[in-house]
Amino acid sequence: MPVISCSAPGKVILCGEHAVVYGAPAIALPVLQVSTTVKIIAKPQAPPRSITIKAPSISLDGSLDSLELDNPLRAAVNLVMQELRVNRIPACEILINTTMPLSAGLGSSASVTVALVRAISTYLGHPFDNNRVNHIAFEIEKLHHGSPSGIDNTVITYGAPVFFQRNKPIEFFKIIRPLTLIIADTGIKGSTASAVAQVRQRWEMDRDGFEAIFREIGQLTLQIRRDLETGHLDEIGPLLTRNHELLQRIGVSNLALDQLVNVAMQAGAHGAKLSGGGLGGNIIVFANPEQAQQIAQKLLKSGAARTLVTLIPSTDGAC
Ligand code: MEV
């Protein structure tokens, strides 16, 4: 029985989240230790249009047609069909497995979409290239998050560090020296959609103040990119911590995130910040590789629900 299997990684935002929605640059990194796999198993004996979909992480087990039209999974499949101008898919079972915690800032929604779009387009005989996958994944992110910048789907589709600015070509850049990051999850589910909406409301009330913060975040991001490109990793820590302070000022941090940032800094990290939408989810911590496990242990003792030590490898900037 033919089986198609496609996957996609997770991500962290290194710097620039939220400001990126308003046109500032941001940097995102793929996280390869977590991933989503979508398998498609052809069911030639099943009735012609029968498509079942199973996603244990969200307790989904049913027919694709029973999902609402704007359900992101169904919408992703429909967009692939539209692109290919086909009106039916041969009977099959779609099986979605992710090793990613949901609503934790690791990009689970984009990861599921990217893996699903790859799998369906392959099953239909026309595997999409990354540009096509990314285009559809962005449309589906809008169903999840309202007005996303597009950074999550982009880093997850290309699986490479990206320097991202809205309405500008995607830039892949060099990382001269590998860096060690600890990702620590508060265990509190953070809704990116509501964080983005809250920032929008506050921005409406104080546009000048918020624009100044977004400009500073943009400058930090440019500096961090230069430091990664030139291997000046010692400079990056304080810039990340400053980014966290600015995220506090726009109201997307909370006590749990701040506490984990403080614990990491007291344990000897070079820098730490919330990552992604905030209001829960993850912090990222930049530390010496030799200290990473010890800091991760302290974070766990101080209430982190889980930690992940990840090495961001050096890259030549090509993709
Ligand atoms: C979420 O990973 C990053 C945000 O900036 C939202 C977005 O860019 O779409 C908070």
Coordinates of C-alpha atoms and ligand atoms in Angstrom, one line a residue:
M1 CA 0.0 0.0 0.0
P2 CA 1.7 3.2 -1.1
V3 CA 2.6 5.6 1.7
I4 CA 3.8 9.2 1.3
S5 CA 5.6 10.8 4.2
C6 CA 6.6 14.4 4.5
S7 CA 7.8 16.5 7.4
A8 CA 8.6 20.0 8.6
P9 CA 10.6 21.3 11.6
G10 CA 9.7 23.7 14.4
K11 CA 11.1 27.2 14.9
V12 CA 12.1 29.9 17.4
I13 CA 12.1 33.6 16.8
L14 CA 15.6 34.8 17.8
C15 CA 14.6 38.4 17.8
G16 CA 12.1 40.9 16.4
E17 CA 8.7 39.2 17.1
H18 CA 5.7 41.5 17.1
A19 CA 7.8 44.4 15.6
V20 CA 8.0 42.2 12.5
V21 CA 4.2 42.6 12.1
Y22 CA 4.7 46.3 11.8
G23 CA 7.5 46.1 9.2
A24 CA 10.6 45.7 11.3
P25 CA 13.1 42.9 10.5
A26 CA 13.1 39.7 12.6
I27 CA 15.3 36.6 12.7
A28 CA 13.9 33.1 13.0
L29 CA 15.7 29.8 13.3
P30 CA 14.5 26.3 12.5
V31 CA 14.5 23.8 15.4
L32 CA 15.1 20.4 14.0
Q33 CA 14.7 18.4 17.3
V34 CA 10.9 18.9 17.0
S35 CA 8.9 18.1 13.9
T36 CA 5.6 17.2 12.3
T37 CA 5.2 14.2 10.0
V38 CA 2.3 13.8 7.7
K39 CA 1.7 10.3 6.2
I40 CA -0.8 9.6 3.4
I41 CA -1.8 6.0 3.0
A42 CA -3.7 5.3 -0.2
K43 CA -6.9 3.3 0.4
P44 CA -7.8 1.9 -3.1
Q45 CA -10.5 -0.3 -1.6
A46 CA -12.3 2.5 0.1
P47 CA -15.2 4.4 -1.5
P48 CA -13.7 6.8 -4.1
R49 CA -13.9 10.1 -2.2
S50 CA -13.3 8.8 1.3
I51 CA -10.6 10.8 3.0
T52 CA -10.0 10.2 6.7
I53 CA -7.8 12.4 8.8
K54 CA -6.2 11.5 12.1
A55 CA -4.2 13.9 14.3
P56 CA -3.8 12.3 17.8
S57 CA -2.3 15.5 19.3
I58 CA -5.7 17.3 18.8
S59 CA -7.8 14.1 19.2
L60 CA -9.0 14.3 15.6
D61 CA -10.1 11.2 13.9
G62 CA -12.8 11.5 11.3
S63 CA -13.6 12.4 7.7
L64 CA -11.9 15.4 6.1
D65 CA -15.3 16.5 4.8
S66 CA -16.7 16.7 8.3
L67 CA -14.4 19.6 9.2
E68 CA -15.6 23.2 8.7
L69 CA -14.5 24.8 5.4
D70 CA -12.3 27.2 7.3
N71 CA -10.7 24.6 9.4
P72 CA -7.0 25.1 8.6
L73 CA -6.4 21.4 7.8
R74 CA -9.3 21.2 5.4
A75 CA -8.5 24.7 3.9
A76 CA -4.8 23.6 3.3
V77 CA -5.9 20.5 1.4
N78 CA -8.4 22.6 -0.6
L79 CA -5.8 25.2 -1.5
V80 CA -3.5 22.4 -2.8
M81 CA -6.3 21.1 -4.9
Q82 CA -7.2 24.5 -6.3
E83 CA -3.5 25.2 -7.2
L84 CA -3.4 21.9 -9.1
R85 CA -6.9 22.4 -10.5
V86 CA -8.1 19.0 -9.4
N87 CA -11.5 18.4 -7.8
R88 CA -11.0 15.0 -6.2
I89 CA -8.3 13.2 -4.2
P90 CA -8.1 9.4 -4.5
A91 CA -9.3 7.7 -1.3
C92 CA -6.7 7.9 1.5
E93 CA -6.0 8.3 5.2
I94 CA -4.0 11.3 6.3
L95 CA -2.1 10.8 9.5
I96 CA -0.6 13.8 11.3
N97 CA 1.9 13.3 14.1
T98 CA 3.8 16.1 15.7
T99 CA 6.4 16.0 18.5
M100 CA 5.7 19.7 19.2
P101 CA 3.8 21.0 22.1
L102 CA 0.9 23.1 20.8
S103 CA 0.6 26.9 21.5
A104 CA 4.2 26.9 22.9
G105 CA 5.8 29.3 20.4
L106 CA 7.5 26.5 18.4
G107 CA 5.4 27.0 15.3
S108 CA 3.2 23.9 15.5
S109 CA 0.5 25.3 13.3
A110 CA 2.9 26.3 10.5
S111 CA 4.8 23.0 10.8
V112 CA 1.6 21.0 10.4
T113 CA 0.5 23.0 7.4
V114 CA 3.9 22.8 5.6
A115 CA 4.1 19.0 6.1
L116 CA 0.5 18.6 5.0
V117 CA 0.9 20.7 1.9
R118 CA 4.0 18.8 0.9
A119 CA 2.3 15.4 1.5
I120 CA -0.9 16.2 -0.4
S121 CA 0.8 17.8 -3.4
T122 CA 3.1 14.7 -3.5
Y123 CA 0.2 12.3 -3.3
L124 CA -1.5 14.2 -6.2
G125 CA 1.7 13.6 -8.2
H126 CA 3.0 17.2 -8.2
P127 CA 5.3 17.8 -5.1
F128 CA 5.3 21.6 -4.5
D129 CA 8.6 23.5 -4.3
N130 CA 9.2 25.5 -1.2
N131 CA 7.9 28.8 -2.7
R132 CA 4.5 27.2 -3.4
V133 CA 4.4 25.5 0.0
N134 CA 5.3 28.8 1.7
H135 CA 2.6 30.7 -0.2
I136 CA -0.1 28.3 0.9
A137 CA 1.2 28.0 4.5
F138 CA 1.0 31.8 4.8
E139 CA -2.7 31.8 3.7
I140 CA -3.4 29.1 6.4
E141 CA -1.5 31.0 9.0
K142 CA -4.0 33.8 8.5
L143 CA -6.8 31.4 9.6
H144 CA -4.8 30.5 12.7
H145 CA -3.5 33.9 13.7
G146 CA -5.5 36.7 11.9
S147 CA -2.7 38.9 10.6
P148 CA 0.6 37.0 10.7
S149 CA 3.8 38.6 9.3
G150 CA 4.7 35.3 7.5
I151 CA 7.9 34.7 9.4
D152 CA 6.8 31.4 11.0
N153 CA 5.7 29.7 7.8
T154 CA 8.8 31.0 6.0
V155 CA 11.4 29.6 8.4
I156 CA 9.6 26.3 8.7
T157 CA 9.2 25.9 5.0
Y158 CA 12.8 26.6 4.1
G159 CA 14.3 25.0 7.3
A160 CA 17.1 27.6 7.4
P161 CA 17.8 30.7 9.5
V162 CA 15.9 33.7 7.9
F163 CA 16.2 37.4 8.2
F164 CA 12.6 38.4 7.5
Q165 CA 11.0 41.7 6.7
R166 CA 7.4 42.0 5.5
N167 CA 7.0 42.6 1.8
K168 CA 10.7 42.2 1.1
P169 CA 12.5 39.2 -0.4
I170 CA 13.4 36.5 2.2
E171 CA 17.1 36.7 3.1
F172 CA 19.1 33.7 4.2
F173 CA 22.3 34.8 5.9
K174 CA 25.6 33.4 7.2
I175 CA 26.1 32.2 10.7
I176 CA 29.8 32.0 11.2
R177 CA 29.9 30.2 14.5
P178 CA 27.3 27.7 15.9
L179 CA 25.3 28.9 18.9
T180 CA 23.7 27.0 21.7
L181 CA 20.2 28.0 22.7
I182 CA 18.1 26.6 25.5
I183 CA 14.4 26.7 24.8
A184 CA 12.3 26.6 28.0
D185 CA 8.6 26.3 28.0
T186 CA 6.5 28.0 30.7
G187 CA 3.9 25.3 30.2
I188 CA 1.3 28.2 29.8
K189 CA -0.4 28.1 26.4
G190 CA 0.1 31.4 24.6
S191 CA -2.2 32.3 21.8
T192 CA -0.3 34.2 19.1
A193 CA -3.6 35.5 17.7
S194 CA -4.6 37.2 21.0
A195 CA -1.1 38.5 21.7
V196 CA -0.9 40.1 18.2
A197 CA -4.4 41.5 18.7
Q198 CA -3.6 43.0 22.1
V199 CA -0.4 44.6 20.7
R200 CA -2.6 46.1 17.9
Q201 CA -5.0 47.6 20.4
R202 CA -2.2 49.2 22.4
W203 CA -0.5 50.4 19.3
E204 CA -3.8 52.1 18.3
M205 CA -3.7 54.0 21.6
D206 CA 0.0 55.0 21.5
R207 CA 1.3 54.8 17.9
D208 CA 4.4 57.0 18.4
G209 CA 5.5 55.1 21.6
F210 CA 5.0 51.7 20.0
E211 CA 6.7 52.8 16.7
A212 CA 9.7 53.9 18.7
I213 CA 9.9 50.5 20.4
F214 CA 9.5 48.6 17.1
R215 CA 12.3 50.8 15.6
E216 CA 14.6 49.9 18.5
I217 CA 13.8 46.2 18.1
G218 CA 14.6 46.5 14.4
Q219 CA 18.0 48.0 15.2
L220 CA 18.7 45.2 17.7
T221 CA 17.8 42.6 15.0
L222 CA 20.2 44.2 12.5
Q223 CA 23.0 44.2 15.0
I224 CA 22.3 40.6 15.9
R225 CA 22.5 39.6 12.3
R226 CA 25.8 41.4 11.9
D227 CA 27.2 39.6 15.0
L228 CA 26.0 36.2 13.7
E229 CA 27.6 37.0 10.3
T230 CA 30.9 38.1 11.8
G231 CA 31.1 35.5 14.6
H232 CA 30.9 38.1 17.4
L233 CA 28.7 35.9 19.5
D234 CA 29.8 37.7 22.8
E235 CA 27.8 40.8 21.7
I236 CA 24.5 39.0 21.2
G237 CA 23.4 38.2 24.8
P238 CA 22.7 41.7 26.0
L239 CA 20.9 42.5 22.8
L240 CA 18.5 39.5 23.3
T241 CA 17.9 40.6 26.9
R242 CA 17.2 44.2 25.8
N243 CA 14.7 42.7 23.2
H244 CA 13.0 41.0 26.1
E245 CA 12.7 44.3 28.0
L246 CA 11.1 45.9 24.9
L247 CA 8.6 43.0 24.6
Q248 CA 7.7 43.6 28.3
R249 CA 6.9 47.2 27.4
I250 CA 4.5 46.2 24.7
G251 CA 2.8 43.9 27.2
V252 CA 3.4 40.4 25.8
S253 CA 5.5 39.1 28.7
N254 CA 4.1 37.8 31.9
L255 CA 5.3 36.7 35.3
A256 CA 6.2 33.1 34.3
L257 CA 8.3 34.3 31.3
D258 CA 10.0 37.0 33.3
Q259 CA 10.8 34.6 36.1
L260 CA 12.4 32.1 33.7
V261 CA 14.4 34.9 32.1
N262 CA 15.7 36.0 35.5
V263 CA 16.6 32.4 36.5
A264 CA 18.5 31.9 33.3
M265 CA 20.5 35.1 33.7
Q266 CA 21.3 34.4 37.4
A267 CA 22.5 30.9 36.3
G268 CA 25.1 32.5 34.0
A269 CA 23.3 32.9 30.6
H270 CA 24.6 35.6 28.2
G271 CA 21.1 36.7 27.4
A272 CA 17.4 35.5 27.5
K273 CA 14.1 36.6 26.1
L274 CA 10.6 35.4 25.4
S275 CA 10.3 34.0 21.9
G276 CA 7.2 34.1 19.6
G277 CA 3.9 35.5 20.5
G278 CA 4.4 35.5 24.3
L279 CA 1.8 35.6 27.1
G280 CA 3.1 32.1 27.8
G281 CA 5.0 29.7 25.5
N282 CA 8.8 29.8 25.5
I283 CA 11.8 31.7 26.4
I284 CA 15.1 31.3 24.6
V285 CA 18.4 31.4 26.4
F286 CA 21.8 32.0 24.9
A287 CA 24.5 30.4 26.9
N288 CA 28.0 28.7 26.7
P289 CA 27.6 25.1 25.5
E290 CA 29.3 23.9 28.7
Q291 CA 26.7 25.6 30.9
A292 CA 23.6 24.8 28.8
Q293 CA 22.6 21.6 30.6
Q294 CA 23.1 23.1 34.1
I295 CA 21.0 26.2 33.2
A296 CA 18.3 23.9 31.7
Q297 CA 18.2 22.0 35.0
K298 CA 17.8 25.2 37.0
L299 CA 15.0 26.3 34.7
L300 CA 13.2 23.0 35.2
K301 CA 13.6 23.3 39.0
S302 CA 12.2 26.9 38.8
G303 CA 9.0 25.8 37.0
A304 CA 9.8 25.3 33.3
A305 CA 7.5 22.6 32.0
R306 CA 10.2 21.3 29.6
T307 CA 13.5 22.5 28.2
L308 CA 15.3 21.7 25.0
V309 CA 19.0 22.4 24.3
T310 CA 19.5 23.1 20.7
L311 CA 22.6 23.8 18.6
I312 CA 22.1 26.3 15.8
P313 CA 24.7 25.2 13.3
S314 CA 26.9 27.5 11.3
T315 CA 25.4 28.1 7.8
D316 CA 26.8 29.5 4.5
G317 CA 23.7 31.6 3.9
A318 CA 22.6 29.7 0.9
C319 CA 19.2 27.9 0.8
Ligands
MEV1 C1 5.0 34.6 16.2 O1 6.0 33.5 16.1 C2 5.7 35.8 15.8 C3 4.8 37.1 15.9 O2 5.6 38.2 15.5 C4 3.6 37.0 15.0 C5 4.0 37.1 13.5 O3 5.0 37.5 13.1 O4 3.1 36.6 12.7 C6 4.3 37.4 17.3

